[in-house]
Short mmCIF file of C-alpha atoms in Angstrom, two decimals:
data_model
loop_
_atom_site.label_atom_id
_atom_site.label_comp_id
_atom_site.label_asym_id
_atom_site.label_seq_id
_atom_site.Cartn_x
_atom_site.Cartn_y
_atom_site.Cartn_z
CA MET A 1 4.31 16.21 -66.63
CA VAL A 2 4.52 18.09 -69.95
CA PRO A 3 8.02 19.18 -71.03
CA ALA A 4 8.58 22.73 -72.21
CA GLY A 5 7.65 23.22 -75.86
CA LYS A 6 5.58 20.01 -76.07
CA ARG A 7 2.32 21.23 -74.57
CA GLU A 8 0.37 21.78 -77.79
CA SER A 9 1.45 18.52 -79.46
CA ILE A 10 0.68 16.43 -76.38
CA LEU A 11 -2.76 17.97 -75.84
CA ARG A 12 -3.51 17.58 -79.55
CA ALA A 13 -2.67 13.87 -79.29
CA LEU A 14 -5.09 13.49 -76.39
CA ASP A 15 -7.79 15.34 -78.34
CA ASP A 16 -7.27 13.07 -81.33
CA GLU A 17 -7.75 10.04 -79.10
CA GLY A 18 -10.97 11.48 -77.65
CA ILE A 19 -9.56 11.56 -74.13
CA ASP A 20 -10.85 14.04 -71.55
CA TYR A 21 -8.08 15.69 -69.54
CA VAL A 22 -7.37 18.35 -66.94
CA VAL A 23 -4.37 20.66 -67.35
CA THR A 24 -2.68 22.26 -64.34
CA ASP A 25 -0.01 24.89 -64.98
CA GLU A 26 3.36 24.03 -63.50
CA THR A 27 5.33 26.87 -61.82
CA SER A 28 7.83 25.01 -59.65
CA SER A 29 10.24 24.08 -62.45
CA ARG A 30 11.09 25.56 -65.84
CA GLU A 31 11.63 22.08 -67.33
CA TYR A 32 7.88 21.38 -67.30
CA THR A 33 5.03 23.67 -68.31
CA ALA A 34 2.02 21.73 -67.07
CA THR A 35 0.68 18.59 -65.46
CA VAL A 36 -2.00 16.70 -67.39
CA THR A 37 -4.36 14.25 -65.69
CA PHE A 38 -6.71 11.95 -67.62
CA PRO A 39 -8.55 8.65 -67.06
CA LEU A 40 -7.88 5.61 -69.25
CA PRO A 41 -8.96 1.98 -69.37
CA SER A 42 -6.13 -0.41 -68.46
CA ALA A 43 -5.84 -1.63 -72.04
CA ALA A 44 -5.40 1.95 -73.33
CA VAL A 45 -2.37 2.86 -71.20
CA GLU A 46 0.26 1.33 -73.47
CA PRO A 47 -1.02 2.63 -76.87
CA VAL A 48 -1.73 6.10 -75.46
CA LEU A 49 1.74 6.32 -73.92
CA GLU A 50 3.22 5.40 -77.28
CA ARG A 51 1.19 8.14 -78.97
CA LEU A 52 2.30 10.69 -76.37
CA ARG A 53 5.94 9.75 -76.81
CA GLU A 54 5.56 10.30 -80.53
CA ALA A 55 4.16 13.72 -79.65
CA GLY A 56 7.23 14.62 -77.59
CA LEU A 57 6.80 13.07 -74.14
CA ASP A 58 10.23 11.67 -73.16
CA ARG A 59 11.37 9.43 -70.32
CA GLU A 60 12.80 12.36 -68.40
CA ALA A 61 9.25 13.52 -67.72
CA TYR A 62 7.35 11.94 -64.85
CA THR A 63 4.50 9.66 -65.86
CA VAL A 64 2.52 8.24 -62.95
CA VAL A 65 -0.10 5.51 -63.47
CA LEU A 66 -2.62 5.12 -60.65
CA ASP A 67 -5.52 2.71 -60.17
CA ALA A 68 -8.94 4.36 -60.10
CA GLU A 69 -11.67 2.62 -58.16
CA THR A 70 -14.49 3.84 -60.41
CA VAL A 71 -14.88 6.27 -63.32
CA ILE A 72 -18.44 7.48 -63.91
CA SER A 73 -18.73 8.99 -67.37
CA SER A 74 -20.44 8.00 -70.60
CA ARG A 75 -17.44 9.34 -72.55
CA PHE A 76 -15.16 7.03 -70.57
CA ASP A 77 -17.43 4.12 -71.46
CA ASP A 78 -16.70 4.87 -75.11
CA LEU A 79 -12.96 4.56 -74.40
CA VAL A 80 -13.53 1.24 -72.64
CA GLU A 81 -15.46 -0.08 -75.60
CA ARG A 82 -12.84 1.06 -78.08
CA TYR A 83 -9.72 -0.17 -76.27
CA GLU A 84 -10.88 -3.21 -74.32
CA GLU A 85 -13.35 -4.63 -76.81
CA GLY A 86 -12.13 -3.39 -80.16
CA GLU A 87 -8.33 -3.61 -79.74
CA GLU A 88 -5.93 -6.52 -79.49
CA ASN A 89 -4.62 -5.46 -76.09
CA GLY A 90 -7.62 -6.95 -74.32
CA ASP A 91 -7.37 -6.34 -70.58
CA ARG A 92 -3.61 -6.54 -70.24
CA ILE A 93 -1.70 -3.75 -68.55
CA ALA A 94 0.99 -1.62 -70.22
CA ARG A 95 4.54 -2.91 -70.56
CA GLU A 96 5.75 -0.19 -68.19
CA GLU A 97 3.23 -1.33 -65.58
CA LEU A 98 4.22 -4.95 -66.17
CA ALA A 99 7.91 -4.19 -65.60
CA ALA A 100 7.11 -2.11 -62.51
CA ARG A 101 4.96 -4.88 -61.00
CA ALA A 102 7.65 -7.48 -61.74
CA ARG A 103 10.26 -5.32 -59.99
CA SER A 104 8.01 -4.85 -56.99
CA LEU A 105 7.51 -8.63 -56.71
CA ALA A 106 11.28 -9.24 -56.66
CA PRO A 107 12.26 -8.32 -53.06
CA THR A 108 15.58 -7.00 -51.84
CA TRP A 109 18.33 -9.55 -51.23
CA ARG A 110 18.12 -9.39 -47.45
CA THR A 111 14.36 -9.92 -47.37
CA PHE A 112 14.56 -12.63 -50.01
CA VAL A 113 17.27 -14.57 -48.19
CA VAL A 114 15.51 -14.43 -44.81
CA MET A 115 12.06 -15.31 -46.14
CA THR A 116 13.36 -18.15 -48.34
CA ALA A 117 15.34 -19.68 -45.48
CA VAL A 118 12.39 -19.39 -43.10
CA SER A 119 9.98 -20.96 -45.60
CA ALA A 120 12.38 -23.86 -46.24
CA ILE A 121 12.81 -24.50 -42.50
CA VAL A 122 9.04 -24.37 -41.89
CA ALA A 123 8.48 -26.73 -44.84
CA THR A 124 11.06 -29.16 -43.42
CA ALA A 125 9.32 -29.15 -40.04
CA GLY A 126 5.95 -29.69 -41.69
CA LEU A 127 7.21 -32.59 -43.79
CA LEU A 128 8.80 -34.36 -40.82
CA LEU A 129 5.65 -33.77 -38.76
CA ASP A 130 3.57 -35.07 -41.67
CA SER A 131 1.47 -31.91 -41.33
CA ALA A 132 -0.10 -30.60 -44.54
CA ALA A 133 -1.18 -27.40 -42.74
CA VAL A 134 2.40 -26.50 -41.79
CA VAL A 135 3.62 -27.25 -45.32
CA VAL A 136 0.95 -24.94 -46.74
CA GLY A 137 2.07 -22.26 -44.28
CA SER A 138 5.60 -22.48 -45.67
CA MET A 139 4.22 -21.87 -49.18
CA VAL A 140 2.44 -18.70 -48.06
CA ILE A 141 5.62 -17.00 -46.84
CA ALA A 142 7.88 -18.13 -49.70
CA PRO A 143 8.88 -15.13 -51.92
CA LEU A 144 9.31 -17.19 -55.11
CA ILE A 145 6.80 -15.70 -57.54
CA GLY A 146 8.78 -12.47 -57.92
CA PRO A 147 12.02 -13.96 -59.33
CA ALA A 148 10.14 -16.13 -61.86
CA MET A 149 8.00 -13.24 -63.10
CA ALA A 150 10.99 -10.88 -63.17
CA THR A 151 12.91 -13.31 -65.39
CA SER A 152 10.06 -13.69 -67.87
CA THR A 153 9.17 -10.00 -67.93
CA GLY A 154 12.78 -8.92 -68.38
CA SER A 155 13.07 -11.25 -71.35
CA VAL A 156 9.96 -10.15 -73.26
CA VAL A 157 10.46 -6.39 -72.74
CA ASP A 158 14.24 -6.65 -73.24
CA ASP A 159 15.13 -5.39 -69.76
CA ARG A 160 18.45 -7.12 -69.19
CA GLU A 161 18.84 -5.85 -65.63
CA LEU A 162 15.46 -7.23 -64.62
CA LEU A 163 16.17 -10.52 -66.42
CA LEU A 164 19.52 -11.08 -64.70
CA ARG A 165 18.05 -10.14 -61.32
CA GLY A 166 15.30 -12.72 -61.72
CA VAL A 167 17.73 -15.46 -62.78
CA LYS A 168 20.09 -14.73 -59.88
CA LEU A 169 17.26 -14.73 -57.36
CA GLN A 170 15.90 -18.03 -58.66
CA ILE A 171 19.27 -19.79 -58.55
CA ALA A 172 20.12 -18.33 -55.15
CA GLY A 173 16.66 -19.18 -53.83
CA GLY A 174 16.85 -22.81 -54.89
CA VAL A 175 20.32 -23.33 -53.42
CA LEU A 176 19.45 -21.44 -50.23
CA ALA A 177 16.26 -23.45 -49.70
CA VAL A 178 18.12 -26.76 -50.02
CA VAL A 179 20.94 -25.60 -47.71
CA ALA A 180 18.52 -24.25 -45.09
CA ALA A 181 16.42 -27.42 -45.16
CA ALA A 182 19.50 -29.66 -44.98
CA GLY A 183 20.99 -27.67 -42.11
CA PHE A 184 17.78 -27.67 -40.10
CA ALA A 185 17.15 -31.39 -40.74
CA THR A 186 20.75 -32.21 -39.74
CA LEU A 187 20.28 -30.28 -36.50
CA LEU A 188 17.09 -32.21 -35.74
CA ARG A 189 18.78 -35.52 -36.48
CA THR A 190 21.96 -34.93 -34.45
CA ALA A 191 19.97 -33.56 -31.52
CA HIS A 192 17.69 -36.63 -31.67
CA VAL A 193 14.65 -34.39 -31.91
CA VAL A 194 13.54 -36.64 -34.78
CA PRO A 195 14.97 -40.06 -33.79
CA LEU A 196 14.11 -41.76 -37.07
CA GLU A 197 16.08 -43.88 -39.46
CA ALA A 198 16.27 -42.92 -43.12
CA ALA A 199 13.73 -45.57 -44.10
CA ASP A 200 11.24 -44.20 -41.55
CA VAL A 201 11.73 -40.61 -42.71
CA PHE A 202 11.15 -41.45 -46.35
CA ALA A 203 8.06 -43.45 -45.38
CA ILE A 204 6.33 -40.28 -44.08
CA ASP A 205 3.44 -39.52 -46.41
CA GLU A 206 4.31 -35.85 -46.99
CA VAL A 207 7.90 -36.83 -47.83
CA ARG A 208 7.18 -39.98 -49.83
CA GLU A 209 4.79 -38.32 -52.27
CA ARG A 210 7.57 -35.95 -53.40
CA LEU A 211 10.27 -38.57 -53.89
CA VAL A 212 9.03 -39.79 -57.26
CA PRO A 213 7.79 -37.12 -59.70
CA ASP A 214 5.34 -37.94 -62.47
CA VAL A 215 3.65 -36.25 -65.41
CA LEU A 216 1.07 -34.60 -63.15
CA SER A 217 3.91 -32.67 -61.47
CA LEU A 218 4.73 -31.15 -64.86
CA VAL A 219 1.09 -30.12 -65.36
CA ILE A 220 0.99 -28.43 -61.94
CA ALA A 221 4.17 -26.44 -62.58
CA LEU A 222 3.07 -25.35 -66.08
CA GLY A 223 -0.28 -24.24 -64.68
CA ALA A 224 1.43 -22.27 -61.92
CA GLY A 225 3.69 -20.46 -64.38
CA ALA A 226 0.84 -19.63 -66.77
CA ALA A 227 -1.38 -18.42 -63.91
CA GLY A 228 1.43 -16.24 -62.57
CA ALA A 229 2.00 -14.58 -65.94
CA LEU A 230 -1.73 -13.98 -66.52
CA SER A 231 -2.26 -12.51 -63.05
CA LEU A 232 0.76 -10.23 -63.52
CA SER A 233 -0.21 -9.05 -67.01
CA THR A 234 -3.86 -8.34 -66.13
CA GLY A 235 -3.20 -6.56 -62.86
CA VAL A 236 -4.92 -9.23 -60.79
CA SER A 237 -3.58 -9.98 -57.30
CA THR A 238 -0.68 -12.43 -57.45
CA ALA A 239 -0.84 -13.48 -53.79
CA LEU A 240 -2.73 -16.74 -54.26
CA VAL A 241 -0.85 -17.54 -57.46
CA GLY A 242 2.37 -17.08 -55.51
CA VAL A 243 1.22 -19.78 -53.10
CA MET A 244 0.63 -22.12 -56.06
CA ILE A 245 4.12 -21.46 -57.41
CA ALA A 246 5.60 -22.02 -53.95
CA ALA A 247 3.64 -25.28 -53.71
CA ALA A 248 5.56 -26.53 -56.73
CA LEU A 249 8.96 -25.42 -55.41
CA VAL A 250 9.25 -25.26 -51.61
CA PRO A 251 8.29 -28.80 -50.44
CA PRO A 252 10.47 -30.62 -53.04
CA THR A 253 13.53 -28.51 -52.14
CA ALA A 254 12.90 -29.31 -48.47
CA VAL A 255 12.77 -33.02 -49.31
CA VAL A 256 16.14 -32.71 -51.06
CA GLY A 257 17.55 -31.12 -47.91
CA ILE A 258 16.08 -33.88 -45.75
CA GLY A 259 17.66 -36.51 -47.99
CA LEU A 260 21.06 -34.87 -47.70
CA ALA A 261 20.70 -34.66 -43.91
CA TRP A 262 19.91 -38.37 -43.65
CA GLY A 263 22.72 -39.28 -46.05
CA SER A 264 20.56 -40.67 -48.84
CA PRO A 265 21.08 -38.51 -51.93
CA ARG A 266 20.17 -41.42 -54.20
CA THR A 267 16.75 -41.65 -52.63
CA VAL A 268 15.99 -37.95 -53.11
CA SER A 269 17.21 -37.85 -56.70
CA GLY A 270 13.56 -37.94 -57.70
CA ALA A 271 12.86 -34.87 -55.54
CA PHE A 272 15.78 -33.06 -57.18
CA VAL A 273 14.39 -33.85 -60.63
CA LEU A 274 11.00 -32.57 -59.45
CA VAL A 275 12.56 -29.27 -58.32
CA LEU A 276 14.37 -28.89 -61.64
CA VAL A 277 11.24 -29.68 -63.66
CA ASN A 278 9.15 -27.24 -61.66
CA PHE A 279 11.64 -24.38 -62.03
CA LEU A 280 11.92 -24.90 -65.78
CA SER A 281 8.17 -25.37 -66.26
CA ILE A 282 7.24 -22.19 -64.38
CA ASN A 283 9.69 -20.10 -66.40
CA PHE A 284 8.69 -21.74 -69.68
CA ALA A 285 4.97 -21.19 -69.16
CA ALA A 286 5.34 -17.61 -67.89
CA LEU A 287 7.66 -16.65 -70.75
CA ALA A 288 5.39 -18.19 -73.38
CA VAL A 289 2.23 -16.58 -71.95
CA LEU A 290 3.74 -13.08 -71.74
CA TRP A 291 5.09 -13.33 -75.28
CA ALA A 292 1.78 -14.65 -76.62
CA THR A 293 -0.05 -11.83 -74.82
CA GLY A 294 1.80 -9.36 -77.03
CA TYR A 295 4.46 -7.77 -74.84
CA ARG A 296 7.42 -6.43 -76.81
CA PRO A 297 10.24 -3.91 -76.23
CA GLU A 298 9.33 -0.25 -76.64
CA SER A 299 11.86 0.51 -79.38
CA TRP A 300 10.99 -1.13 -82.68
CA PHE A 301 14.66 -1.70 -83.61
CA ARG A 302 15.07 -3.79 -80.43
CA GLN A 303 11.98 -5.89 -81.06
CA GLU A 304 13.66 -8.25 -83.52
CA GLU A 305 16.60 -8.83 -81.18
CA ALA A 306 14.27 -9.41 -78.23
CA ARG A 307 12.08 -11.71 -80.35
CA VAL A 308 15.03 -13.89 -81.30
CA ALA A 309 16.39 -14.00 -77.75
CA THR A 310 12.99 -14.80 -76.22
CA LEU A 311 12.18 -17.52 -78.74
CA GLN A 312 15.62 -19.05 -78.17
CA ARG A 313 14.99 -19.13 -74.41
CA ILE A 314 11.54 -20.65 -74.93
CA ALA A 315 13.03 -23.29 -77.24
CA THR A 316 15.85 -24.09 -74.80
CA LEU A 317 13.44 -24.47 -71.90
CA GLY A 318 11.11 -26.52 -74.09
CA VAL A 319 13.86 -28.96 -75.11
CA ALA A 320 14.98 -29.35 -71.48
CA LEU A 321 11.40 -30.01 -70.41
CA LEU A 322 10.93 -32.49 -73.25
CA VAL A 323 13.93 -34.47 -72.05
CA LEU A 324 12.78 -34.39 -68.45
CA SER A 325 9.20 -35.14 -69.49
CA THR A 326 10.43 -38.37 -71.05
CA LEU A 327 11.84 -39.27 -67.65
CA LEU A 328 8.60 -38.26 -65.91
CA ALA A 329 6.61 -40.36 -68.37
CA GLY A 330 8.86 -43.30 -67.51
CA VAL A 331 8.26 -42.74 -63.81
CA THR A 332 4.50 -42.55 -64.38
CA TYR A 333 4.64 -45.77 -66.36
CA GLY A 334 6.71 -47.35 -63.60
CA THR A 335 4.08 -46.37 -61.04
CA TYR A 336 1.42 -47.96 -63.22
CA ARG A 337 3.50 -51.15 -63.50
CA THR A 338 3.97 -51.46 -59.74
CA ALA A 339 0.24 -50.98 -59.14
CA THR A 340 -0.52 -53.64 -61.76
CA PHE A 341 2.03 -56.02 -60.26
CA GLU A 342 0.58 -55.64 -56.77
CA GLU A 343 -2.95 -56.29 -58.01
CA ASP A 344 -1.87 -59.35 -60.02
CA THR A 345 0.04 -60.63 -56.99
CA ARG A 346 -3.05 -60.31 -54.76
CA VAL A 347 -5.11 -62.26 -57.27
CA ALA A 348 -2.44 -64.99 -57.50
CA VAL A 349 -2.19 -65.28 -53.71
CA ASP A 350 -5.98 -65.44 -53.29
CA ASP A 351 -6.18 -68.17 -55.95
CA ALA A 352 -3.51 -70.17 -54.12
CA LEU A 353 -5.33 -69.82 -50.79
CA ALA A 354 -8.67 -70.79 -52.31
CA GLY A 355 -7.78 -74.47 -51.84
CA TYR A 356 -7.51 -74.02 -48.06
CA GLU A 357 -10.90 -73.57 -46.45
CA ASP A 358 -9.72 -72.10 -43.13
CA LEU A 359 -6.96 -69.83 -44.44
CA GLU A 360 -7.47 -66.15 -45.22
CA ARG A 361 -5.17 -63.46 -46.58
CA LEU A 362 -5.04 -60.68 -44.02
CA SER A 363 -2.57 -58.40 -45.78
CA LEU A 364 -0.06 -58.25 -48.62
CA THR A 365 2.82 -55.83 -48.95
CA VAL A 366 5.52 -55.47 -51.58
CA ALA A 367 8.94 -54.00 -50.81
CA TYR A 368 10.85 -52.38 -53.68
CA GLU A 369 14.46 -51.57 -54.31
CA GLU A 370 15.27 -47.89 -53.78
CA THR A 371 16.09 -47.01 -57.36
CA PHE A 372 15.18 -44.08 -59.57
CA PRO A 373 13.39 -43.67 -61.87
CA PHE A 374 12.10 -47.29 -61.88
CA SER A 375 11.38 -49.55 -58.91
CA ARG A 376 11.77 -53.31 -58.87
CA PRO A 377 10.06 -55.58 -56.30
CA LYS A 378 12.45 -57.45 -54.05
CA ARG A 379 10.16 -58.96 -51.37
CA VAL A 380 6.50 -59.94 -51.12
CA THR A 381 5.16 -60.36 -47.59
CA VAL A 382 1.83 -62.15 -47.11
CA THR A 383 0.08 -62.36 -43.75
CA VAL A 384 -2.25 -65.40 -43.53
CA GLY A 385 -4.82 -65.96 -40.81
CA HIS A 386 -5.66 -69.51 -39.56
CA PRO A 387 -7.74 -71.00 -36.72
CA PRO A 388 -5.91 -71.54 -33.39
CA GLY A 389 -4.27 -74.93 -33.03
CA ARG A 390 -4.32 -75.79 -36.70
CA GLU A 391 -1.12 -76.97 -38.38
CA THR A 392 -0.10 -74.41 -40.99
CA PRO A 393 0.91 -75.55 -44.45
CA GLU A 394 4.12 -74.49 -46.17
CA LEU A 395 2.81 -71.82 -48.52
CA ALA A 396 5.93 -69.81 -49.38
CA GLY A 397 7.05 -72.11 -52.19
CA ARG A 398 3.54 -72.45 -53.62
CA LEU A 399 3.02 -68.67 -53.61
CA ALA A 400 6.45 -68.13 -55.10
CA ASP A 401 5.54 -70.41 -58.00
CA ARG A 402 2.29 -68.55 -58.53
CA ILE A 403 4.03 -65.17 -58.55
CA GLU A 404 6.77 -66.47 -60.82
CA ALA A 405 4.14 -67.58 -63.32
CA LEU A 406 2.80 -64.04 -63.65
CA ASP A 407 3.45 -62.45 -67.02
CA ASP A 408 4.56 -59.13 -65.57
CA PRO A 409 7.32 -56.82 -66.93
CA LEU A 410 8.71 -56.29 -63.43
CA LEU A 411 9.52 -60.01 -63.18
CA ARG A 412 11.29 -59.98 -66.53
CA ASP A 413 13.77 -57.36 -65.37
CA GLY A 414 15.80 -60.06 -63.64
CA GLY A 415 16.81 -60.66 -60.04
CA PRO A 416 15.19 -62.88 -57.38
CA ILE A 417 12.09 -61.94 -55.41
CA THR A 418 11.71 -63.24 -51.87
CA VAL A 419 8.26 -64.42 -50.81
CA GLU A 420 7.66 -64.34 -47.06
CA VAL A 421 4.56 -65.81 -45.41
CA ARG A 422 3.55 -64.86 -41.88
CA TYR A 423 0.95 -66.92 -40.03
CA VAL A 424 -1.38 -65.39 -37.45
CA ALA A 425 -3.82 -67.40 -35.34
CA VAL A 426 -7.30 -65.87 -35.57
CA ASP A 427 -9.97 -66.73 -32.99
CA VAL A 428 -13.52 -65.88 -34.13
CA GLY A 429 -16.51 -66.21 -31.81
CA THR A 430 -19.96 -64.80 -30.95
CA SER A 431 -21.56 -63.47 -27.76
CA ALA A 432 -25.37 -63.43 -27.80
CA ASP A 433 -25.77 -62.20 -24.24
CA ARG A 434 -24.13 -58.84 -24.91
CA THR A 435 -25.06 -58.01 -28.47
CA ALA A 436 -26.82 -59.70 -31.31
CA ALA A 437 -23.44 -60.67 -32.75
CA ALA A 438 -19.84 -59.73 -32.10
CA THR A 439 -16.58 -60.85 -33.61
CA GLY A 440 -13.18 -60.86 -31.91
CA VAL A 441 -9.76 -61.36 -33.44
CA ARG A 442 -6.78 -62.42 -31.40
CA ALA A 443 -3.24 -62.89 -32.71
CA THR A 444 -1.30 -65.55 -30.81
CA GLY A 445 2.20 -66.85 -31.00
CA ALA A 446 5.12 -65.56 -33.00
CA ALA A 447 4.83 -64.92 -36.71
CA ARG A 448 6.54 -67.53 -38.83
CA SER A 449 8.06 -66.83 -42.22
CA ALA A 450 9.10 -69.11 -45.06
CA PRO A 451 11.22 -67.31 -47.62
CA ALA A 452 11.51 -68.59 -51.16
CA ALA A 453 13.43 -67.02 -54.03
CA VAL A 454 11.86 -66.73 -57.47
CA THR A 455 14.45 -67.09 -60.23
#
């Protein structure tokens, strides 16, 4: 809408830019003389708006940006070539559109609270059911992309209100998700709907994989933040990206709530670190991508202040992530050490059993102390099969010596390791009258264990 006295200068600016327009006289209000409609490529919206403001278009006038399905015109093709191929803007939307989209993604408090609580409760149910489908469903309904994008957008365009709203929503969302998950899990536990001990709960696959974060978790969160910023700045749908961001945030917060409900905060400390890393990584990546894309405040005298503030926030988030990444690298290394220890232990046990013709290792498990970020083995359990009626040798001490002789860092950390051997009678036979060959296995008698401490 063209303000009074600015009609000629605004139309001249459009003519200089080579933009076709339609002018409609305005008679309903004396503040505006006309309404001007013109098509633009997405990349041209921001520079053209700046040119029009220089020509006299102020913020009191209404400026409405609409998406056009298709524009058929050779003159419009020239604009596309000039702005999208020859300018630095690329295909990013205008800063005003960016801020508007970020605001629309940040829901009202009532909607945000209800949807966050529901998603946390659904995620908790899915984790305890060990159902990946239910966990994915909780990610779909989680309204978490809006607060992260609002925080980053408010920072780069120097919109303090939008920035503070995004920060408040993120903090409130994280706390609310943990409280909702803890409350729902406590209800399930006290009502004996899930009659499981803490060890059984944390052994569920969907829960266990989120107890110990690693470097790959950092990569996932950084990718989610970068994808969210790119989808927001290019006008692409953010629905699927929102699911990716929720995937990094909702299940770990639900695991923290489950740990609190089962009274094992030490066990879920890894999940808490994962939540913290994911929140910081998403904000860091989104902020860096939007700044690198070229978004700045409208007023030039505010650009330096916004630049300093944004770079300070990026640096602060980067330092925090660097510290936490060191911890994640240690966890990843610890996972590698446990896998190496288990493989070396299997080899040592098989070598020890090689001298017994009728003995066979059926299984080998290693139990670890519940510590974070590093785990230390405390018990090795070996199940050995033998023919029925055969006297079983005392293998615990021999296997303990073999394991003790391993040059493994986990054994140098100190503390005894108990080696337990369980013997199972295995009956193997054939039946030619039914099939060409068949094998049967029968376990008889009670399992016997012989513990030995390695010092």
